[in-house]
Amino acid sequence: MSAATVSSSPKITEKMARESPAEQAQVLVKSRICNPNFIFSIFSNSPDSNYSKLKYIISSSLTEACNNSVLLLGPRGCGKVAILELVLEDLLEEYPDMISVEISRQLCQEHQLLFSKMASFDDNAQFMVSMLRECGLAHKTIIFVLDEFDLFAQGKQLFLYSLLDAMQSVTSQAVVIGISCRLDADQLLEKRVRSRFSHRKLLFLPPSREDTERLLEHILLLPTNSSFPHEYVTAFNVKLLKIFADYKFKEIVDTLSYSDSTVNHLQRFLFSTVSHMDLKSGLLSLENFKAALSTIQRQPKLEVLKDCSILELYILVCMKRLEAKEQELRNFNAIMKEYKSIHDTFQTSNYYARNVCLRAFEHLLQRELISFEDNRGHGQSAEFRPVKLLISRPELYQGLKSYPSCPTILHKLMDRDG
C-alpha cells in the first residue's frame, strides 16, 4: 500500500468489538499519533513536498542506473527520517528487486564477500568497492543512509571520501543520503569530498500554521467510511471542528508552537489531549487541549534545577554568559576563568576551590543539564572537552527565580546578558 494511501479506518479486533465507540476512537487516534507514516503521509501528495522531491531523486537513480547523493537538513523532530522511511517503503514495493537495503553481513552472504570485525580501513574500503561492484552487476541500487551526517564530516573524512570515490571509480548504482540537524553540514566537507558530493539539499522545517491545521484534522477527525456508528462520527467531528474554530484553541496552538513548533512536540501534545478525553461523552473538549498544554509545559529540567547546589547554578550561569559572548571554546577551564572573573568583579562569597568546582561540573553532566559537544576525546580529561548547555535561557532564568536561596548576583548577571 502506498504511503499516500495509509488507511485511516480502524481494524476492528475481537477486543475492540467489546469496547465502546469512544474507547475504539481513542485507540484509533492514539495509534495514528504514534505512527509517523500516517502523520507524514498527508504531505506526500504535493509535487513540491520533500517526499516527492526525495522520491524523484532516488527513483531516478533506480530507473537511470546512476549514482546520486542528497542531504536532508533541518531541526530534530521535523520528519527527516520519517519522510525517508515513507519514500523507501514505497520504492521497495515499486522496485522490489532493484534496491538493496541491507547490513554488511547480509551483503556478504548474498554476494559471497568476506567479512571480518578485525579488518583494517583499507580492507573495509576494498570491501565497499567490491560490494558496489557486485550490486552494480546485479542491477541493484545500494542506498547508504548516513544519520548525524555532520559527525561523518569531522576529522579527515576518509570514509566519505572513500565511499564517494568508489561510487565514481566502479560501475555501480548507489545513493548516499546524509541526514543532519546542522544546516551548514555541507560546508563542513573538505574540498575533495565536496567535489564528489552533489549539492542537492532538502530543507525540513517545522510545519507552518496552515500545515499544523491540516495535521490536526488529518490526525484527529474520525473516518466516515468506517465501522463506527454514523451518528457518533458526526458528533465527534462536528465538536472537533467547532473547537478548531475557537479563538481560545488557536491561542493554545500558538502557545504550543512558541515553545516548540516541531511535529514531535505536536505529537506529544495530541497524545496527552486524547488521553484526557472523557470516555462517557466520547468527545474531545477544549478542556482536554488545555489540560494537555498544562501537562506538556511542565519542565523536567526546572525540577532538576531545584536540587542543584549554589555552585552548580554559578557554573550554569557562567556557561550561559560564555554563550552570550559567542566564545567558541566552552570547556571546564573556560568556565573557571569566567567564574573567577565574576568573583573578582563582584567579590562574591560563593567562591570554591577548583577540585570542588570540578565535582560540581561532573554532577551537572550526570544530571544531563550539560553534556559534551561530541563523542570524541574520550581519552581526554573532562576539563578540556568542549561542553554545551542542555537548558535554555528562559528555563535557567525561571529556575533561578524559583530557587529559594539563589544569590542575587546570579539574577543580575542573567538580566545583564538578557
Coordinates of C-alpha atoms in Angstrom, one line a residue:
M1 CA 0.0 0.0 0.0
S2 CA 1.3 3.4 -0.9
A3 CA 2.2 5.8 1.9
A4 CA 0.0 8.3 0.3
T5 CA -3.0 6.0 0.9
V6 CA -2.3 5.0 4.5
S7 CA -5.5 3.5 5.9
S8 CA -7.4 5.7 8.3
S9 CA -10.0 3.0 9.1
P10 CA -9.7 1.1 12.4
K11 CA -9.0 -2.6 12.2
I12 CA -11.7 -3.9 14.5
T13 CA -10.4 -6.8 16.6
E14 CA -12.5 -9.0 18.9
K15 CA -11.3 -7.0 21.9
M16 CA -12.2 -3.7 20.2
A17 CA -15.6 -5.1 19.3
R18 CA -16.4 -5.3 23.0
E19 CA -15.3 -1.7 23.6
S20 CA -17.5 1.4 23.3
P21 CA -17.2 3.6 20.2
A22 CA -15.4 6.2 22.4
E23 CA -12.8 3.6 23.5
Q24 CA -12.3 2.5 19.9
A25 CA -11.9 6.1 18.8
Q26 CA -9.3 6.8 21.5
V27 CA -7.3 3.7 20.4
L28 CA -7.5 4.7 16.8
V29 CA -6.4 8.3 17.2
K30 CA -3.5 7.3 19.6
S31 CA -2.3 4.7 17.0
R32 CA -2.3 7.5 14.4
I33 CA -0.3 9.8 16.6
C34 CA 2.3 7.2 17.2
N35 CA 2.6 6.3 13.5
P36 CA 5.0 8.7 11.6
N37 CA 4.0 7.0 8.4
F38 CA 0.3 8.1 8.9
I39 CA 1.2 11.6 10.1
F40 CA 3.6 12.5 7.2
S41 CA 1.5 10.8 4.5
I42 CA -0.6 13.9 4.3
F43 CA 2.4 15.7 2.8
S44 CA 3.1 13.1 0.2
N45 CA 0.6 14.2 -2.4
S46 CA 2.1 17.6 -3.3
P47 CA 4.7 17.6 -6.1
D48 CA 6.5 20.3 -4.1
S49 CA 6.8 18.3 -1.0
N50 CA 10.1 16.9 0.3
Y51 CA 8.5 13.4 -0.1
S52 CA 8.0 13.9 -3.8
K53 CA 11.5 15.5 -4.3
L54 CA 13.3 12.8 -2.4
K55 CA 11.3 10.0 -4.2
Y56 CA 12.2 11.5 -7.5
I57 CA 16.0 11.7 -6.7
I58 CA 16.1 8.0 -5.6
S59 CA 13.8 6.6 -8.2
S60 CA 15.8 8.4 -11.0
S61 CA 18.8 6.6 -9.7
L62 CA 16.9 3.3 -10.0
T63 CA 15.5 3.8 -13.4
E64 CA 18.5 5.6 -15.0
A65 CA 21.1 3.4 -13.3
C66 CA 23.1 6.3 -12.0
N67 CA 24.6 7.5 -8.7
N68 CA 23.2 10.2 -6.6
S69 CA 23.7 12.0 -3.3
V70 CA 21.5 14.3 -1.2
L71 CA 21.4 15.9 2.2
L72 CA 18.3 16.1 4.4
L73 CA 18.7 19.1 6.7
G74 CA 16.6 20.5 9.5
P75 CA 15.9 20.6 13.2
R76 CA 15.1 17.5 15.1
G77 CA 11.5 16.4 15.1
C78 CA 10.7 17.8 11.6
G79 CA 10.3 14.5 9.8
K80 CA 13.6 13.9 8.0
V81 CA 13.8 10.2 8.9
A82 CA 10.0 9.7 8.7
I83 CA 9.8 11.0 5.2
L84 CA 12.8 9.0 4.1
E85 CA 11.2 5.8 5.5
L86 CA 8.0 6.6 3.7
V87 CA 9.9 7.0 0.4
L88 CA 11.9 3.8 0.8
E89 CA 8.7 1.9 1.8
D90 CA 7.0 3.0 -1.4
L91 CA 10.1 2.3 -3.6
L92 CA 10.6 -1.1 -2.2
E93 CA 7.1 -2.0 -3.2
E94 CA 7.5 -0.5 -6.7
Y95 CA 11.0 -1.9 -7.3
P96 CA 11.3 -4.9 -5.0
D97 CA 14.3 -6.4 -6.9
M98 CA 16.2 -3.2 -7.5
I99 CA 17.0 -1.9 -4.1
S100 CA 19.4 -3.3 -1.5
V101 CA 18.7 -2.1 2.0
E102 CA 20.9 -4.5 4.0
I103 CA 23.6 -4.5 6.6
S104 CA 27.2 -5.6 5.6
R105 CA 26.9 -9.1 7.0
Q106 CA 23.8 -9.7 4.8
L107 CA 25.6 -8.3 1.8
C108 CA 28.4 -10.7 2.4
Q109 CA 26.1 -13.7 2.5
E110 CA 24.3 -12.6 -0.7
H111 CA 27.4 -11.7 -2.7
Q112 CA 30.0 -14.1 -1.2
L113 CA 32.2 -11.4 0.2
L114 CA 34.4 -11.9 3.2
F115 CA 33.5 -10.1 6.4
S116 CA 35.9 -9.5 9.3
K117 CA 35.5 -7.5 12.5
M118 CA 39.3 -7.1 12.6
A119 CA 39.5 -5.6 9.1
S120 CA 41.6 -2.5 8.6
F121 CA 40.4 0.7 7.0
D122 CA 41.9 -0.3 3.7
D123 CA 40.2 -3.7 3.9
N124 CA 36.9 -2.1 4.6
A125 CA 37.4 0.3 1.7
Q126 CA 38.1 -2.6 -0.6
F127 CA 35.0 -4.4 0.8
M128 CA 32.9 -1.3 -0.1
V129 CA 34.3 -1.2 -3.6
S130 CA 33.6 -5.0 -4.1
M131 CA 30.1 -4.5 -2.7
L132 CA 29.3 -1.7 -5.1
R133 CA 30.7 -3.6 -8.0
E134 CA 28.7 -6.7 -7.1
C135 CA 25.4 -4.8 -6.7
G136 CA 26.1 -2.9 -9.9
L137 CA 26.4 -6.2 -11.8
A138 CA 23.2 -7.4 -10.2
H139 CA 21.5 -4.2 -11.3
K140 CA 20.7 -3.3 -7.7
T141 CA 20.9 0.1 -6.2
I142 CA 22.6 0.4 -2.8
I143 CA 21.2 3.2 -0.5
F144 CA 23.6 4.5 2.1
V145 CA 21.8 6.4 4.9
L146 CA 24.3 8.4 7.0
D147 CA 22.4 9.7 10.0
E148 CA 24.1 12.5 12.0
F149 CA 25.9 13.3 8.8
D150 CA 27.9 16.2 10.4
L151 CA 29.7 13.6 12.5
F152 CA 31.0 11.8 9.4
A153 CA 32.2 15.3 8.2
Q154 CA 34.5 15.7 11.2
G155 CA 38.2 14.7 11.2
K156 CA 39.8 13.5 8.0
Q157 CA 36.6 12.4 6.3
L158 CA 38.2 9.3 5.0
F159 CA 35.0 7.3 5.0
L160 CA 33.1 9.8 3.0
Y161 CA 35.9 10.3 0.5
S162 CA 36.4 6.5 0.0
L163 CA 32.7 5.9 -0.4
L164 CA 32.1 8.8 -2.9
D165 CA 35.4 8.0 -4.8
A166 CA 34.4 4.3 -5.0
M167 CA 31.0 5.3 -6.5
Q168 CA 32.8 7.2 -9.3
S169 CA 35.5 4.6 -9.9
V170 CA 33.4 1.4 -10.3
T171 CA 30.3 0.5 -12.2
S172 CA 27.7 1.0 -9.5
Q173 CA 24.3 2.2 -8.7
A174 CA 24.2 3.9 -5.3
V175 CA 22.5 6.7 -3.4
V176 CA 24.1 8.4 -0.4
I177 CA 21.6 10.2 1.8
G178 CA 23.0 12.3 4.6
I179 CA 20.8 13.4 7.5
S180 CA 21.8 16.3 9.8
C181 CA 20.3 18.9 12.2
R182 CA 23.1 21.2 11.1
L183 CA 22.0 23.4 8.2
D184 CA 25.7 24.0 7.3
A185 CA 26.6 20.3 7.1
D186 CA 27.7 20.6 3.5
Q187 CA 30.1 23.4 4.4
L188 CA 31.9 21.0 6.8
L189 CA 33.1 18.9 3.8
E190 CA 36.7 19.1 2.6
K191 CA 37.2 20.3 -0.9
R192 CA 38.0 16.8 -2.3
V193 CA 34.8 15.4 -0.7
R194 CA 32.6 18.3 -1.7
S195 CA 33.7 17.9 -5.3
R196 CA 32.3 14.3 -5.3
F197 CA 29.1 15.1 -3.4
S198 CA 26.2 16.6 -5.2
H199 CA 24.8 19.9 -4.0
R200 CA 21.3 18.6 -3.6
K201 CA 19.8 19.6 -0.2
L202 CA 16.3 19.2 1.1
L203 CA 15.4 21.6 3.9
F204 CA 12.9 20.3 6.5
L205 CA 11.3 23.0 8.7
P206 CA 8.6 22.9 11.4
P207 CA 5.1 22.9 9.9
S208 CA 3.5 26.3 9.1
R209 CA 0.3 27.3 10.8
E210 CA -1.6 26.1 7.7
D211 CA 0.2 22.7 7.8
T212 CA -0.4 22.4 11.5
E213 CA -4.2 22.9 10.9
R214 CA -4.1 20.2 8.2
L215 CA -2.2 17.9 10.6
L216 CA -4.8 18.4 13.3
E217 CA -7.7 17.5 11.1
H218 CA -5.7 14.6 9.5
I219 CA -4.9 13.1 12.8
L220 CA -8.0 13.8 15.0
L221 CA -11.0 13.6 12.7
L222 CA -12.7 10.2 12.6
P223 CA -13.1 8.4 9.2
T224 CA -16.7 8.5 7.8
N225 CA -16.1 5.2 5.9
S226 CA -15.6 3.0 8.9
S227 CA -17.5 0.7 11.2
F228 CA -18.0 3.5 13.8
P229 CA -21.7 4.4 14.3
H230 CA -22.5 7.2 11.8
E231 CA -24.1 9.4 14.5
Y232 CA -21.1 9.1 16.7
V233 CA -18.6 10.0 14.0
T234 CA -20.8 13.0 13.0
A235 CA -21.0 14.3 16.6
F236 CA -17.3 13.7 17.2
N237 CA -16.2 15.6 14.1
V238 CA -18.7 18.5 14.4
K239 CA -17.5 19.1 18.0
L240 CA -13.9 18.9 16.9
L241 CA -14.3 21.4 14.1
K242 CA -16.1 23.8 16.4
I243 CA -13.1 23.6 18.8
F244 CA -10.7 24.3 15.9
A245 CA -12.6 27.5 15.1
D246 CA -12.5 28.7 18.7
Y247 CA -10.0 31.6 19.2
K248 CA -9.1 30.1 22.6
F249 CA -8.0 26.9 20.8
K250 CA -5.9 29.0 18.4
E251 CA -4.2 30.6 21.4
I252 CA -3.4 27.1 22.8
V253 CA -1.8 26.1 19.4
D254 CA 0.2 29.4 19.3
T255 CA 1.5 28.8 22.8
L256 CA 2.4 25.3 21.9
S257 CA 4.2 26.4 18.8
Y258 CA 6.0 29.2 20.5
S259 CA 7.9 26.8 22.8
D260 CA 8.5 24.1 20.1
S261 CA 6.9 24.0 16.7
T262 CA 8.2 20.6 15.6
V263 CA 5.9 17.7 14.7
N264 CA 7.3 15.6 17.5
H265 CA 6.1 18.2 20.0
L266 CA 2.7 18.3 18.4
Q267 CA 2.5 14.5 18.7
R268 CA 3.2 14.6 22.4
F269 CA 0.6 17.3 22.9
L270 CA -2.1 15.4 21.0
F271 CA -1.3 12.1 22.7
S272 CA -1.8 13.9 26.1
T273 CA -5.0 15.5 24.7
V274 CA -6.6 12.2 23.6
S275 CA -5.5 10.6 26.9
H276 CA -7.6 13.3 28.7
M277 CA -10.7 12.5 26.6
D278 CA -13.9 11.8 28.6
L279 CA -15.0 8.3 27.6
K280 CA -18.5 8.9 28.9
S281 CA -19.3 11.7 26.5
G282 CA -16.9 10.1 23.9
L283 CA -16.0 13.6 22.6
L284 CA -12.9 15.8 22.8
S285 CA -13.3 19.1 24.6
L286 CA -11.4 22.4 24.7
E287 CA -10.6 21.5 28.3
N288 CA -8.8 18.4 27.1
F289 CA -6.5 20.5 25.0
K290 CA -5.9 23.0 27.9
A291 CA -5.0 20.1 30.2
A292 CA -2.6 18.7 27.7
L293 CA -0.9 22.0 27.2
S294 CA -0.5 22.3 31.0
T295 CA 1.0 18.8 31.2
I296 CA 3.4 19.3 28.3
Q297 CA 4.6 22.7 29.7
R298 CA 5.9 21.2 32.8
Q299 CA 9.7 21.4 32.5
P300 CA 11.6 18.4 34.0
K301 CA 14.8 20.5 33.9
L302 CA 13.3 23.0 36.2
E303 CA 12.6 20.2 38.7
V304 CA 16.3 19.2 38.4
L305 CA 17.4 22.8 39.0
K306 CA 15.7 22.8 42.4
D307 CA 18.2 20.1 43.6
C308 CA 21.3 21.9 42.3
S309 CA 23.8 23.5 44.6
I310 CA 24.6 27.2 44.5
L311 CA 28.0 26.4 42.9
E312 CA 26.2 24.4 40.2
L313 CA 24.0 27.4 39.5
Y314 CA 27.1 29.5 39.1
I315 CA 28.6 27.1 36.6
L316 CA 25.3 27.1 34.5
V317 CA 25.2 30.9 34.5
C318 CA 28.9 31.1 33.6
M319 CA 28.2 28.8 30.6
K320 CA 25.2 30.9 29.6
R321 CA 27.5 34.0 29.7
L322 CA 30.1 32.3 27.5
E323 CA 27.4 31.5 25.0
A324 CA 26.2 35.1 25.0
K325 CA 29.8 36.2 24.4
E326 CA 29.9 33.7 21.5
Q327 CA 33.0 32.2 22.9
E328 CA 33.8 29.2 20.8
L329 CA 35.7 27.2 23.4
R330 CA 33.5 26.3 26.3
N331 CA 35.1 23.7 28.5
F332 CA 35.7 23.5 32.2
N333 CA 38.8 25.6 32.1
A334 CA 37.0 28.4 30.3
I335 CA 34.1 28.2 32.8
M336 CA 36.5 28.5 35.6
K337 CA 38.0 31.7 34.1
E338 CA 34.5 33.2 33.8
Y339 CA 33.7 32.1 37.4
K340 CA 36.9 33.8 38.7
S341 CA 36.1 36.9 36.7
I342 CA 32.7 37.1 38.3
H343 CA 34.3 36.7 41.8
D344 CA 37.0 39.3 41.2
T345 CA 34.4 41.8 39.9
F346 CA 31.7 41.4 42.5
Q347 CA 33.7 39.9 45.4
T348 CA 31.1 37.1 45.8
S349 CA 31.1 35.0 49.0
N350 CA 30.4 31.8 47.0
Y351 CA 33.9 31.0 45.7
Y352 CA 35.1 27.4 45.8
A353 CA 38.4 25.5 45.1
R354 CA 38.9 24.1 41.7
N355 CA 38.6 20.5 42.7
V356 CA 35.2 21.3 44.3
C357 CA 34.1 23.0 41.1
L358 CA 35.2 20.0 39.1
R359 CA 32.9 17.7 41.1
A360 CA 30.0 20.1 40.7
F361 CA 30.7 20.2 36.9
E362 CA 30.7 16.4 36.8
H363 CA 27.4 16.4 38.8
L364 CA 25.8 18.6 36.1
L365 CA 26.9 16.2 33.4
Q366 CA 25.3 13.3 35.4
R367 CA 22.1 15.3 35.7
E368 CA 22.1 16.0 32.0
L369 CA 21.9 19.7 32.4
I370 CA 25.1 19.9 30.3
S371 CA 26.8 17.5 28.0
F372 CA 30.0 17.1 26.0
E373 CA 29.8 18.6 22.5
D374 CA 30.6 15.3 20.8
N375 CA 31.8 11.7 21.3
R376 CA 35.4 12.5 20.6
G377 CA 38.1 13.0 23.2
H378 CA 37.2 10.0 25.4
G379 CA 40.8 9.8 26.4
Q380 CA 40.9 13.5 27.3
S381 CA 40.3 14.8 30.8
A382 CA 36.8 16.2 31.3
E383 CA 38.4 19.6 32.0
F384 CA 39.5 20.0 28.4
R385 CA 36.5 18.6 26.5
P386 CA 34.0 21.2 25.0
V387 CA 30.6 21.2 26.6
K388 CA 27.2 22.6 25.8
L389 CA 24.2 23.6 27.8
L390 CA 21.1 21.4 27.7
I391 CA 18.9 24.0 29.3
S392 CA 17.5 27.1 27.5
R393 CA 18.0 30.7 28.8
P394 CA 14.2 31.0 29.7
E395 CA 14.4 27.7 31.6
L396 CA 17.5 28.8 33.5
Y397 CA 16.1 32.2 34.2
Q398 CA 12.8 30.7 35.5
G399 CA 14.7 28.1 37.6
L400 CA 16.8 30.8 39.3
K401 CA 13.7 32.8 40.1
S402 CA 12.1 29.8 41.8
Y403 CA 15.2 28.8 43.6
P404 CA 14.7 29.8 47.3
S405 CA 18.2 30.9 48.2
C406 CA 19.6 31.9 44.8
P407 CA 22.2 34.6 45.1
T408 CA 21.0 38.0 43.9
I409 CA 24.1 38.4 41.7
L410 CA 23.0 35.4 39.5
H411 CA 19.7 37.2 38.8
K412 CA 21.6 40.4 37.9
L413 CA 24.1 38.5 35.7
M414 CA 21.2 36.9 33.8
D415 CA 19.4 40.2 33.4
R416 CA 22.5 41.9 32.2
D417 CA 23.1 39.2 29.5
G418 CA 19.4 39.1 28.6

